[in-house]
Every structure is written in structure tokens, then in C-alpha cells.
PDB file of C-alpha atoms (C1' of nucleotides) in Angstrom:
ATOM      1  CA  UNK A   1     -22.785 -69.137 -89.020  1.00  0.00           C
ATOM      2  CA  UNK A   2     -25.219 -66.420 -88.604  1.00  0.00           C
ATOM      3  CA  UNK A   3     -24.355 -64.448 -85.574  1.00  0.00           C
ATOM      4  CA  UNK A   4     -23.394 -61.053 -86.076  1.00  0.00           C
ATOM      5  CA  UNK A   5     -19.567 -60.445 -85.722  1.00  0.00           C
ATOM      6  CA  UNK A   6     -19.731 -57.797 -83.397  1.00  0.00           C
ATOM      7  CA  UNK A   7     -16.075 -57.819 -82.574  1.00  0.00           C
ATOM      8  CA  UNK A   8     -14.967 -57.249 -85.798  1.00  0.00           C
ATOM      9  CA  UNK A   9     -16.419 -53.992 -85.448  1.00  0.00           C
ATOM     10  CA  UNK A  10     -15.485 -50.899 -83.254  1.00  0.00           C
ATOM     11  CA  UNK A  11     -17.322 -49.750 -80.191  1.00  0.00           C
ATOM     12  CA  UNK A  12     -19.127 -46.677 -81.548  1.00  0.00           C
ATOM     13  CA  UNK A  13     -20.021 -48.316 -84.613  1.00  0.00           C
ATOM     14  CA  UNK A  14     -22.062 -51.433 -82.379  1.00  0.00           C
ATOM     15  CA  UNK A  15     -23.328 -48.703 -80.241  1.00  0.00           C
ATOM     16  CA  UNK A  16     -24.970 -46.934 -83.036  1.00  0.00           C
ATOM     17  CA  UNK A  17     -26.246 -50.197 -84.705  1.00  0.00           C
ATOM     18  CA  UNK A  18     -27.540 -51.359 -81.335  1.00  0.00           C
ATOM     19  CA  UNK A  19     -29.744 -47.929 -81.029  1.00  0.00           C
ATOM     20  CA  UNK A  20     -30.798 -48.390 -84.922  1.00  0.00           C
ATOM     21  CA  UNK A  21     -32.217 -51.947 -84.748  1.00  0.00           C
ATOM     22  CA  UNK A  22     -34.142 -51.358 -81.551  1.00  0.00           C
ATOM     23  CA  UNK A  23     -35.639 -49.036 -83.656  1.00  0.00           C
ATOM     24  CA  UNK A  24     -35.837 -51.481 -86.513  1.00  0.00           C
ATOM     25  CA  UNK A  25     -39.348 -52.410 -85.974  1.00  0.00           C
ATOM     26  CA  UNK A  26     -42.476 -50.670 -86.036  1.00  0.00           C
ATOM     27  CA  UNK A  27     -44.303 -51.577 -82.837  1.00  0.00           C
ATOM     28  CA  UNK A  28     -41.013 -50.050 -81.379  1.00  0.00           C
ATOM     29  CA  UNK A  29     -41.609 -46.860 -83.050  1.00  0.00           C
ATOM     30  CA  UNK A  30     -45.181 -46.348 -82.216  1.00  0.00           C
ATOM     31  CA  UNK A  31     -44.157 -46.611 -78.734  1.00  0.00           C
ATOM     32  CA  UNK A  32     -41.930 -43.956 -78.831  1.00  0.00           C
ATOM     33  CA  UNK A  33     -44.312 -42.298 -81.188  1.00  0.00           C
ATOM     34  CA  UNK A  34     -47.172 -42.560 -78.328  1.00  0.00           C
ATOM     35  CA  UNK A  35     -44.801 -41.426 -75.559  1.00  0.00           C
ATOM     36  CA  UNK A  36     -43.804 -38.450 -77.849  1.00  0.00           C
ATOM     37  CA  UNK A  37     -48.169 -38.110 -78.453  1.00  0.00           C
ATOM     38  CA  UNK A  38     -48.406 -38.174 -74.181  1.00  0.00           C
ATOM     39  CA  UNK A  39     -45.560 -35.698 -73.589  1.00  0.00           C
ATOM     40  CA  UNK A  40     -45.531 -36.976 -70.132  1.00  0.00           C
ATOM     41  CA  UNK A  41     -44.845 -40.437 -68.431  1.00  0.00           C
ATOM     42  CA  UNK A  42     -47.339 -43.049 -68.829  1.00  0.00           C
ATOM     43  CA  UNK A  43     -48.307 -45.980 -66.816  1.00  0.00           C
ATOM     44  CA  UNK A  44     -49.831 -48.639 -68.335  1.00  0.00           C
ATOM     45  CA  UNK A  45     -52.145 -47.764 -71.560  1.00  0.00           C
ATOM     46  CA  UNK A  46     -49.279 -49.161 -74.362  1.00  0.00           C
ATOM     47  CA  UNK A  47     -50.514 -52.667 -74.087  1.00  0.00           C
ATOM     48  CA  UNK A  48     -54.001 -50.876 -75.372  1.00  0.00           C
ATOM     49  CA  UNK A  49     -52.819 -48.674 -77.739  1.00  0.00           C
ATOM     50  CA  UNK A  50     -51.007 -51.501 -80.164  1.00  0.00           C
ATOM     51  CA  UNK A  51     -52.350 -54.175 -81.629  1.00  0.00           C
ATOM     52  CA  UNK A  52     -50.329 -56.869 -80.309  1.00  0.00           C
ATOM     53  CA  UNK A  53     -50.712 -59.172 -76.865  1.00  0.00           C
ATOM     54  CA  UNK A  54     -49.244 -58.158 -74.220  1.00  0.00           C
ATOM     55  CA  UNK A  55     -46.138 -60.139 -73.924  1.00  0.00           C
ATOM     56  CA  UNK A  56     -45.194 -59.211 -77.058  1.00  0.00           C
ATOM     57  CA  UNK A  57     -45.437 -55.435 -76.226  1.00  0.00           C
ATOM     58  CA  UNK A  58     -43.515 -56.096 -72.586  1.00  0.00           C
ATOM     59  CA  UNK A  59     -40.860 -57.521 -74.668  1.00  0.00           C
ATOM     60  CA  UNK A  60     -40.397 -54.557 -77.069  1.00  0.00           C
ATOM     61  CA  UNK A  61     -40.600 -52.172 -73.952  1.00  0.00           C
ATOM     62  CA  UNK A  62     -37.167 -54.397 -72.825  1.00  0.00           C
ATOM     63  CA  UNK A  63     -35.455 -54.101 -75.796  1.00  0.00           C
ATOM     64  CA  UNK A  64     -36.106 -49.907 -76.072  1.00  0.00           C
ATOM     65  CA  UNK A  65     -34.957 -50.073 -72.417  1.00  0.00           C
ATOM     66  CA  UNK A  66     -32.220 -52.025 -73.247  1.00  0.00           C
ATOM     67  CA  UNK A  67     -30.808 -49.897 -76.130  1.00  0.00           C
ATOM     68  CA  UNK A  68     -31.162 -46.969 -73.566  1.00  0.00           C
ATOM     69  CA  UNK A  69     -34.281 -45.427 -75.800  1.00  0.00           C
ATOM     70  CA  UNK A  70     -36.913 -45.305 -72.837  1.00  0.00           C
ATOM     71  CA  UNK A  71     -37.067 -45.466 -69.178  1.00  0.00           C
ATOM     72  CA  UNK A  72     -39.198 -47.055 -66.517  1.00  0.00           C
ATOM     73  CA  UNK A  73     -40.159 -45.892 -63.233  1.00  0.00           C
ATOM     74  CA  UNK A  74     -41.866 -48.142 -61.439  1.00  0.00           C
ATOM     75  CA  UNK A  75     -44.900 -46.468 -59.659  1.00  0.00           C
ATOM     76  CA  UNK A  76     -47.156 -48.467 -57.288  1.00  0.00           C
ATOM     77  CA  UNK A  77     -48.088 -52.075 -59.555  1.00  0.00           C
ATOM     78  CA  UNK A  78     -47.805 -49.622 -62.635  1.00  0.00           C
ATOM     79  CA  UNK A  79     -44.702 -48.832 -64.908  1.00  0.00           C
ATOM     80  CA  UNK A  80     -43.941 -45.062 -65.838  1.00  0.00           C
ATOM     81  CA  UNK A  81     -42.306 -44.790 -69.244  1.00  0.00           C
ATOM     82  CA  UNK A  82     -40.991 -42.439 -70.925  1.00  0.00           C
ATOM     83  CA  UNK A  83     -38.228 -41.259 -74.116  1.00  0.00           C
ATOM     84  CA  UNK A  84     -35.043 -41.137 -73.068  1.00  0.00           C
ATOM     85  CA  UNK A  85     -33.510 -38.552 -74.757  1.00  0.00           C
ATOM     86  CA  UNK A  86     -29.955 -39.036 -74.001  1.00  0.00           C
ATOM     87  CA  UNK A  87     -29.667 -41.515 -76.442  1.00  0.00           C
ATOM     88  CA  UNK A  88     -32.437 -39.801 -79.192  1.00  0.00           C
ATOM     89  CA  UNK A  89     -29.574 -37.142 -79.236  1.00  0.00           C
ATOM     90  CA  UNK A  90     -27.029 -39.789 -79.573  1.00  0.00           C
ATOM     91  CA  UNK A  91     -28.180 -40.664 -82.805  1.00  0.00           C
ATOM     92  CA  UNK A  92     -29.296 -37.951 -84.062  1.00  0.00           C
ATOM     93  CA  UNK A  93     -26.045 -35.685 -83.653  1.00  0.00           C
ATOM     94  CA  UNK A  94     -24.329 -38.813 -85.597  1.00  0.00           C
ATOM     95  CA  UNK A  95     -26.490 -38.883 -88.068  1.00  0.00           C
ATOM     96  CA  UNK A  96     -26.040 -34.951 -88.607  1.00  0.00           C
ATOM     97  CA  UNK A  97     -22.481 -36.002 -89.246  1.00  0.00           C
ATOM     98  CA  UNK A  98     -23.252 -38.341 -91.923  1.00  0.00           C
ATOM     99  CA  UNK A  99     -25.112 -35.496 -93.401  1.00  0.00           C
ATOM    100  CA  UNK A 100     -22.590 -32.358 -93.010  1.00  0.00           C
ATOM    101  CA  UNK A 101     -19.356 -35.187 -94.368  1.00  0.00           C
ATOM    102  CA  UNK A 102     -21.821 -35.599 -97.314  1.00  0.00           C
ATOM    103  CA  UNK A 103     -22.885 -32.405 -98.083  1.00  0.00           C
ATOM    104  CA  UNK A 104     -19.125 -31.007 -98.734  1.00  0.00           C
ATOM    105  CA  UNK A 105     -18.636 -33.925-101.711  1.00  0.00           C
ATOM    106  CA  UNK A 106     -21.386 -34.979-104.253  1.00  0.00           C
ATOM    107  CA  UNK A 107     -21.070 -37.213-106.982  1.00  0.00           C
ATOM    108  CA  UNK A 108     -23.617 -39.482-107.627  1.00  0.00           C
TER     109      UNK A 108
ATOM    110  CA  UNK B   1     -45.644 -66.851 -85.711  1.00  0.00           C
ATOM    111  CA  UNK B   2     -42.602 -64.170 -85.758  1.00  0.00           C
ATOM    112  CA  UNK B   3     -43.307 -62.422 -88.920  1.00  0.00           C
ATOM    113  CA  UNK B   4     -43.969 -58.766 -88.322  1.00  0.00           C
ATOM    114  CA  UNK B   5     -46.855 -57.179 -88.470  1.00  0.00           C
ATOM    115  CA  UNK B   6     -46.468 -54.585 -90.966  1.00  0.00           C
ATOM    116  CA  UNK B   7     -50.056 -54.186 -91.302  1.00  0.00           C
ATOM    117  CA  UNK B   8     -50.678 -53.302 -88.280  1.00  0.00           C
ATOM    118  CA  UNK B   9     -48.588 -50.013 -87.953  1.00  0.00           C
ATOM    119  CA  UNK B  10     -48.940 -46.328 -90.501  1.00  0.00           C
ATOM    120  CA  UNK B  11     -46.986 -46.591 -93.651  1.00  0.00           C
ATOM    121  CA  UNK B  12     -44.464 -43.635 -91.872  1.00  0.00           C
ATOM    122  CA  UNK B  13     -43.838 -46.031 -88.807  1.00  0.00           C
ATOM    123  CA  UNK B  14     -43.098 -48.896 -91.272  1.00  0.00           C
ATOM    124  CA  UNK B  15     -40.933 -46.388 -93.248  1.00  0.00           C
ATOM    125  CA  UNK B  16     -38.726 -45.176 -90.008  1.00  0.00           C
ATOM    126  CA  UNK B  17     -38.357 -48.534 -88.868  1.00  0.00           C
ATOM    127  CA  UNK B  18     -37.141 -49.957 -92.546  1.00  0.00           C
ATOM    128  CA  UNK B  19     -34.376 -47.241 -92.488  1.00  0.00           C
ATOM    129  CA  UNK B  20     -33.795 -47.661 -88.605  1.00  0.00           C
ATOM    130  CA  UNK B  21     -33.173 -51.363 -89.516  1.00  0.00           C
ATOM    131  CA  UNK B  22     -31.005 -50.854 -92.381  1.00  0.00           C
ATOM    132  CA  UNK B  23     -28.657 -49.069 -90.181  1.00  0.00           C
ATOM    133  CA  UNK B  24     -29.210 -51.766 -87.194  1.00  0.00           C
ATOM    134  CA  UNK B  25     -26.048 -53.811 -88.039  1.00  0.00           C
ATOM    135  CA  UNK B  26     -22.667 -52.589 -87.496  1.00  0.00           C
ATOM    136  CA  UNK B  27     -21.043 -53.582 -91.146  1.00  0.00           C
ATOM    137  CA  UNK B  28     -23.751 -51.009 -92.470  1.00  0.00           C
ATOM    138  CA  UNK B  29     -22.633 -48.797 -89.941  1.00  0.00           C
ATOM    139  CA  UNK B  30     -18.747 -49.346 -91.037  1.00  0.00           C
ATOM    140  CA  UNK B  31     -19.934 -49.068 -94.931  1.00  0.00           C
ATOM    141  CA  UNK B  32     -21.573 -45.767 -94.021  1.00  0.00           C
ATOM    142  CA  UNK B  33     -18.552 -44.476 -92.811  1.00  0.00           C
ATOM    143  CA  UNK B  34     -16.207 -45.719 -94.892  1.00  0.00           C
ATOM    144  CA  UNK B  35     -18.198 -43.730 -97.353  1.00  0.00           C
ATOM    145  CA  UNK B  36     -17.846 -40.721 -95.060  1.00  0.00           C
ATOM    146  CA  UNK B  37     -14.252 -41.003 -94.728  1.00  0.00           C
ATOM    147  CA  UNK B  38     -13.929 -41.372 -98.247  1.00  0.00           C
ATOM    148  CA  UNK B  39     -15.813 -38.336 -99.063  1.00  0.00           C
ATOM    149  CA  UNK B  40     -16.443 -38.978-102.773  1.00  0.00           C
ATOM    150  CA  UNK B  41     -17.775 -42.087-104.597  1.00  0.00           C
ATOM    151  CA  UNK B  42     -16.221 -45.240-103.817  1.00  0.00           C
ATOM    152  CA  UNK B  43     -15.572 -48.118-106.709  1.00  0.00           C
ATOM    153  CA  UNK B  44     -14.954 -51.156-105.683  1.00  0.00           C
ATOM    154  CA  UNK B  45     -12.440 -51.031-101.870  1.00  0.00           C
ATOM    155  CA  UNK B  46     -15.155 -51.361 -99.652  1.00  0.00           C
ATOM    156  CA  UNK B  47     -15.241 -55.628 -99.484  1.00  0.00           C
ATOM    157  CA  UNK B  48     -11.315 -54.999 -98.472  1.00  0.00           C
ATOM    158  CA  UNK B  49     -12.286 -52.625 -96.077  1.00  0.00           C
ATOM    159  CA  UNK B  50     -15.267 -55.287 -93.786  1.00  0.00           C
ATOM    160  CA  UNK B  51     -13.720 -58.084 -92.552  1.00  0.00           C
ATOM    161  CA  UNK B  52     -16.275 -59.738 -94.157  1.00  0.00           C
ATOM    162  CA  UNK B  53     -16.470 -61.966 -97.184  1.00  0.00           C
ATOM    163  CA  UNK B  54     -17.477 -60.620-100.601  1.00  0.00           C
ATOM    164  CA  UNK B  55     -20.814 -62.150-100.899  1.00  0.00           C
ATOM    165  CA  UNK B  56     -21.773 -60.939 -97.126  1.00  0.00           C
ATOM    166  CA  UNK B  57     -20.966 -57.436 -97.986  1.00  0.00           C
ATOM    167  CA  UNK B  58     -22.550 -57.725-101.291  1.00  0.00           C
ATOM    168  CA  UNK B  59     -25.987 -58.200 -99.433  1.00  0.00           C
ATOM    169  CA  UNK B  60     -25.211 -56.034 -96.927  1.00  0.00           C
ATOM    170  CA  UNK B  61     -24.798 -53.086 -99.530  1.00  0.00           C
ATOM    171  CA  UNK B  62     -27.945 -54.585-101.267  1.00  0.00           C
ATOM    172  CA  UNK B  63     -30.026 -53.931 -97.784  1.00  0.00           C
ATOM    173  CA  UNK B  64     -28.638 -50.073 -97.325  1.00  0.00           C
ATOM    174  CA  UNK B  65     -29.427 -49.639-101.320  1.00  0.00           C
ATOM    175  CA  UNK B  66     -33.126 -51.157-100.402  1.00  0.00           C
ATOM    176  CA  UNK B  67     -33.481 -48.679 -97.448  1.00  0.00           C
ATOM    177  CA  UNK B  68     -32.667 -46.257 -99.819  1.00  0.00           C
ATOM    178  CA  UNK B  69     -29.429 -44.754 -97.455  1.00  0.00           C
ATOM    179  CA  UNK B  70     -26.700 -45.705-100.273  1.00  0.00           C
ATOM    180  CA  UNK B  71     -26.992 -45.296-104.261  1.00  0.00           C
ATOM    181  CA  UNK B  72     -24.708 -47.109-106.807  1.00  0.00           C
ATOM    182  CA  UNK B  73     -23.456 -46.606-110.147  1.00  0.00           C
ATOM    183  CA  UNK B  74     -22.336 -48.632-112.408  1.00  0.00           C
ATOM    184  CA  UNK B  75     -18.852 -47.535-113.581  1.00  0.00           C
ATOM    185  CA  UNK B  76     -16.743 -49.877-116.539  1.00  0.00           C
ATOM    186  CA  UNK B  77     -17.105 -53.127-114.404  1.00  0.00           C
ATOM    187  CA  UNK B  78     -17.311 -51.984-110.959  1.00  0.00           C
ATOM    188  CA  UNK B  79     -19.515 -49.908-108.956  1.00  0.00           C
ATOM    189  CA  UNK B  80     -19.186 -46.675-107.443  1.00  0.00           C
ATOM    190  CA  UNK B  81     -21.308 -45.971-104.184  1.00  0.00           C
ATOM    191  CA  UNK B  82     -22.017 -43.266-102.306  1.00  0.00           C
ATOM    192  CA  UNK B  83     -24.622 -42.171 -99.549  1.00  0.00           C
ATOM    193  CA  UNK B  84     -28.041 -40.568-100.425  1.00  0.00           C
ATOM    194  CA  UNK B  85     -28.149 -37.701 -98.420  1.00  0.00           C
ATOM    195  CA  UNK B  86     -32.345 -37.494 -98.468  1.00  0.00           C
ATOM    196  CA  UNK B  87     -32.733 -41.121 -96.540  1.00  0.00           C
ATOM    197  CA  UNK B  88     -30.213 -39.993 -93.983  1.00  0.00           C
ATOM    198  CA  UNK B  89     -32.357 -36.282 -93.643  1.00  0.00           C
ATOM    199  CA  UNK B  90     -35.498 -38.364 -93.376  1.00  0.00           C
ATOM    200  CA  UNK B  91     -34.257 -39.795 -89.628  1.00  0.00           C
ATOM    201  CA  UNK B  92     -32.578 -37.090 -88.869  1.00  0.00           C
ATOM    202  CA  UNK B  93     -35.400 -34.615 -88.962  1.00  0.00           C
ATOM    203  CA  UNK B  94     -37.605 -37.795 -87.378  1.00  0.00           C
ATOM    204  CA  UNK B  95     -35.365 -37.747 -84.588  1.00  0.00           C
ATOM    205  CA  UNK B  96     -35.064 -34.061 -84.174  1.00  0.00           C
ATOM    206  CA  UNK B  97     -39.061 -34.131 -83.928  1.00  0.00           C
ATOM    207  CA  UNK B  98     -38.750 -36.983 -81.074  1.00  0.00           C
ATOM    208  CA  UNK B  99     -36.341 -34.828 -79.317  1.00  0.00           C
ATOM    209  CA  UNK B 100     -38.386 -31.675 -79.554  1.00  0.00           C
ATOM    210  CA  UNK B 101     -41.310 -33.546 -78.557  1.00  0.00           C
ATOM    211  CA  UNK B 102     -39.811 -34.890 -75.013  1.00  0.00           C
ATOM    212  CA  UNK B 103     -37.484 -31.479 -74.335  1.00  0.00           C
ATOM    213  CA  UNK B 104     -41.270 -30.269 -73.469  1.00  0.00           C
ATOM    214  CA  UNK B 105     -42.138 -32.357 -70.715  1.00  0.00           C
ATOM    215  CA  UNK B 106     -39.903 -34.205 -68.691  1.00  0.00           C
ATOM    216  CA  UNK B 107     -40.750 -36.254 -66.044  1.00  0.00           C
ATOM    217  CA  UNK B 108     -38.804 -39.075 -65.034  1.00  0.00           C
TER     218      UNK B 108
ATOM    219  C1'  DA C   1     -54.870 -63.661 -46.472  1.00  0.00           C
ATOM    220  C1'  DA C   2     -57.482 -63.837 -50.617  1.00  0.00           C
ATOM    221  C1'  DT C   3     -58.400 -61.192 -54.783  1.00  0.00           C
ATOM    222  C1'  DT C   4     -57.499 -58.118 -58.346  1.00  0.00           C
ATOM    223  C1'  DA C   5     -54.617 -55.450 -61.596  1.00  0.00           C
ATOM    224  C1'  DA C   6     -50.385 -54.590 -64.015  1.00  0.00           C
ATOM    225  C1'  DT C   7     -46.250 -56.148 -65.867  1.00  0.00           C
ATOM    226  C1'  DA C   8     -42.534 -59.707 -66.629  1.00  0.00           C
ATOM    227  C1'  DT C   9     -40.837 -64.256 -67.779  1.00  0.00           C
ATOM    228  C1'  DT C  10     -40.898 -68.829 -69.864  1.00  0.00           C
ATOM    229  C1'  DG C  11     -41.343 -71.821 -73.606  1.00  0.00           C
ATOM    230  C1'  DC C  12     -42.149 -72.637 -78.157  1.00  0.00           C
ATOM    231  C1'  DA C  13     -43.443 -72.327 -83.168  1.00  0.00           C
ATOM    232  C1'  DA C  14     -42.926 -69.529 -87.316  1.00  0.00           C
ATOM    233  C1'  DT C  15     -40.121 -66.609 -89.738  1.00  0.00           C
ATOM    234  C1'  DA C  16     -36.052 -63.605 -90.663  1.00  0.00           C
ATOM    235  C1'  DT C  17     -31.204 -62.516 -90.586  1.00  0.00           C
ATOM    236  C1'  DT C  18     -26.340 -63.419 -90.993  1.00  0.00           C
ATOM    237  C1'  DA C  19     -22.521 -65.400 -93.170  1.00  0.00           C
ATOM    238  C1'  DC C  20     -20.146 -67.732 -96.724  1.00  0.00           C
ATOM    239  C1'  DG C  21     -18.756 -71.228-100.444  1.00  0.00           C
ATOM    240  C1'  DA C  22     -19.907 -72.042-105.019  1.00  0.00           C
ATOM    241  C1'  DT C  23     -21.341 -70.185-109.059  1.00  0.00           C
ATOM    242  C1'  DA C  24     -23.205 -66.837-112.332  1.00  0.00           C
ATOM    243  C1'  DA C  25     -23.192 -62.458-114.711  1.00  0.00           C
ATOM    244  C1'  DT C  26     -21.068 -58.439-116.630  1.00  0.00           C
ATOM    245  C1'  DG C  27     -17.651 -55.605-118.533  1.00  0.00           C
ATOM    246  C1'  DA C  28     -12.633 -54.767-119.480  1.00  0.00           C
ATOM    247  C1'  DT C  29      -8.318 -56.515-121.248  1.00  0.00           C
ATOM    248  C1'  DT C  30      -5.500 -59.255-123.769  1.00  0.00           C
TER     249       DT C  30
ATOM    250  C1'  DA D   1     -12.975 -65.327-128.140  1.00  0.00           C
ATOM    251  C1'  DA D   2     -10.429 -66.413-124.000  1.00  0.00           C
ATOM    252  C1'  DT D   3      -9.120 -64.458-119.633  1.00  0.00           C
ATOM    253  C1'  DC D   4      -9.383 -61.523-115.765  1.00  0.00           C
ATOM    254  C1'  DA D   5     -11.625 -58.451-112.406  1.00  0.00           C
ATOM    255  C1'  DT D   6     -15.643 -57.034-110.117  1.00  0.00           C
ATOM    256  C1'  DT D   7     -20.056 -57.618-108.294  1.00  0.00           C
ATOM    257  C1'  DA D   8     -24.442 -60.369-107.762  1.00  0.00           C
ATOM    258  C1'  DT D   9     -27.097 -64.463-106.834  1.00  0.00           C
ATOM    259  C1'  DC D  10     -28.045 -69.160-105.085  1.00  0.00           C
ATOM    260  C1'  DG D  11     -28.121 -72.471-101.624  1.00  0.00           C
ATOM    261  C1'  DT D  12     -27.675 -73.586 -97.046  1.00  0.00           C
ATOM    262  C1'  DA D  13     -26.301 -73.813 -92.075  1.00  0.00           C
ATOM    263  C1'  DA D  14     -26.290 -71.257 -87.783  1.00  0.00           C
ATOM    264  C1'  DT D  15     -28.452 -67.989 -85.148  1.00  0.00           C
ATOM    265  C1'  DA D  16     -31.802 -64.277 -83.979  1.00  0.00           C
ATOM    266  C1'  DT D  17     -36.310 -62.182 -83.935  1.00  0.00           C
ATOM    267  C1'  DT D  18     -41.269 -62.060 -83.572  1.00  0.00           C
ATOM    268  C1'  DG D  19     -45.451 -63.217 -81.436  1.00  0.00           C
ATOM    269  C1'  DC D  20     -48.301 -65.304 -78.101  1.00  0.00           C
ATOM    270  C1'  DA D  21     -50.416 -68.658 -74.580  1.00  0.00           C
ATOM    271  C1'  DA D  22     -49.449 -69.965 -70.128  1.00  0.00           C
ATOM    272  C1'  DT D  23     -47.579 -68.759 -65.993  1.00  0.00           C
ATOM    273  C1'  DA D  24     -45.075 -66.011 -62.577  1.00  0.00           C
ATOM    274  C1'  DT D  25     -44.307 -61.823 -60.056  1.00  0.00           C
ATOM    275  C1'  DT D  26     -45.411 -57.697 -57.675  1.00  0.00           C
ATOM    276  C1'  DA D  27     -48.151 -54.371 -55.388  1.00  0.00           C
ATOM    277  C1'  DA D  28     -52.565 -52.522 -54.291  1.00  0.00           C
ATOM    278  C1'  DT D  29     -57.263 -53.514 -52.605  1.00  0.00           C
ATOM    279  C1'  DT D  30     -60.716 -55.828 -50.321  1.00  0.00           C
TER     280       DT D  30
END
DNA sequence: AATTAATATTGCAATATTACGATAATGATT
DNA sequence: AATCATTATCGTAATATTGCAATATTAATT
């Protein structure tokens, strides 16, 4: 064993979980940190702003893109990112649902 | 390698991407609800409720309790869980920043 | 067409996660 | 104190993730 048993599951709830663990690492989140930072697309400049090689960054840039978190435009040799917000609001609605169903009971 | 490289990122990106990565697995997402739907602390139920064994959800509980998203108390010989509100506030108020952020300036 | 620059892919080693059977620990009940 | 119920921990196999060097791809520039 060791695969997750994603059809055990619903839809939504793999959906959500797929959006939380791209953002289950912290190279991830300083890229959408420094695209939040730019406030407008960038090309290039991510490899140089983390401290990791190059493939390694590429490869988080995938899995963001992936999930739906960022998008790419490609522009000339260059790649345009930026946040997708789409799926930002995805999450974060949901997660203001967690906190308005727990809200209305406390008990521990 | 494949170890991450904590010490590499601010203790806040490390902190996002621990909860973010809590919540990355769709069992935590289904214990999260089921704590939702139940709307008051939960003893006990929730291994009958994962189609999962006892030990797996055991760990998996251990994990959201680690993130800090869930707390448990001990009740007689069971325990009674129930979601901590101020992990759950801590993402949602990240991601409402992230959102703000990129309403700004949209490009692609 | 050769060169340069930017990004992606491949392949692989190190490490982490997932899942569960077996077993332990703890508290309630008899 | 023996038993039962509930939850945690240990050990381990299967799989996934992380990181990077080497290499490939793509488009601009010379």
C-alpha cells in the first residue's frame, strides 16, 4: 500500500485536497507570495528569487499549474505567470464554510 | 536528496504550507467535514465514518491535531474532537490577502 | 544556420507519505 | 482483577515527493 485512495472519497472533497497539497510546500507558497509581491505577470525572475535549481522550481510551477493555482502565458522564449484566482476563491469560500458551520456550535 | 528545504523559506511560508498540507489529503478533508456536519464534538464515530482502517485514521487525525486545524479531548475512554476555528481563520484570511492582492492587477 | 537565453523533461537518489496488521495503552464495566 | 471498548503506537511494504545534474526544447538574436 501507500497510494492515496482517492476513490473512496467524493469529488469535491479530492478537489479541495488537490488545491491544499499544491500548496503544501513552501517553495510553492513563495511563488504565489512573489506573484502576489509583482501584482502583475512575470516572465522569468522565479528561478532567481528562490533558492532552489531550476528544475526544481519548473517543477513546482507544474504542479501550481496543475492544481489550477497559476497560469502561464507563453511570451516570446519567456513564460508569463501569474495567480489564478479562480481557484484562490475556490478555497477560500470553502474554507469560510468550515468557519461559519463552526462558529454556530462550540464545545471544546 | 528530497527532503524539503524548510530553511530556506520565512517561518510564515513554512507555517501556510504546514496547514495547506494538513488539509492536502482527502480523508482530512472528509474528517473536517464530518466534523462540520456534526456540528458539536464528536467521540469516537469518525473511524466508522473513513473507509479507512483504525490505525490510518488514527494518524490521519494525529496530522490535522499537529497542524493545529482539529483539537481533542479526552472524554471517559474515548475522545471527543472538534475543529479549531483559529487554524482554519489563519488560511482563510491568508487567502483573502492573495485574492486581494491579484483583484488589483490582472493581466493574463 | 549557429549561438544564446529561457524553460521543460528525464532519470535518479534521498526522503516522506500512506495504509494497515499487530500490539500496546488507557479507561470503563463487570 | 479480568474483560471490553476505544484510541495510539510500532513496524513495514508500497508509493509519492523533493531536489538536482544532464539534457532537450523552443524562440529570439546574431
Amino acid at each position: 500500500m501507500g497510494a492515496t485512495k482517492t476513490d473512496h472519497f467524493t469529488d469535491q472533497q479530492n478537489k479541495i485536497a488537490n488545491i491544499a497539497k499544491a500548496l503544501g510546500h513552501p517553495a510553492r507558497i513563495a511563488i504565489i507570495e512573489y506573484l502576489m509581491k509583482a501584482n502583475e505577470c512575470i516572465c522569468g525572475d522565479i528561478v532567481n528569487e528562490l533558492p532552489l535549481a531550476q528544475p526544481t522550481v519548473s517543477q513546482h510551477l507544474k504542479e501550481l499549474k496543475n492544481a489550477g493555482l497559476i497560469k502561464g502565458n507563453i511570451e516570446g522564449n519567456s513564460i508569463c505567470y501569474c495567480i489564478d484566482e479562480k481557484t484562490i476563491e475556490t478555497i477560500n469560500k470553502y474554507f469560510s464554510k468550515v468557519i461559519n458551520s463552526v462558529s454556530k456550535a462550540k464545545c471544546c
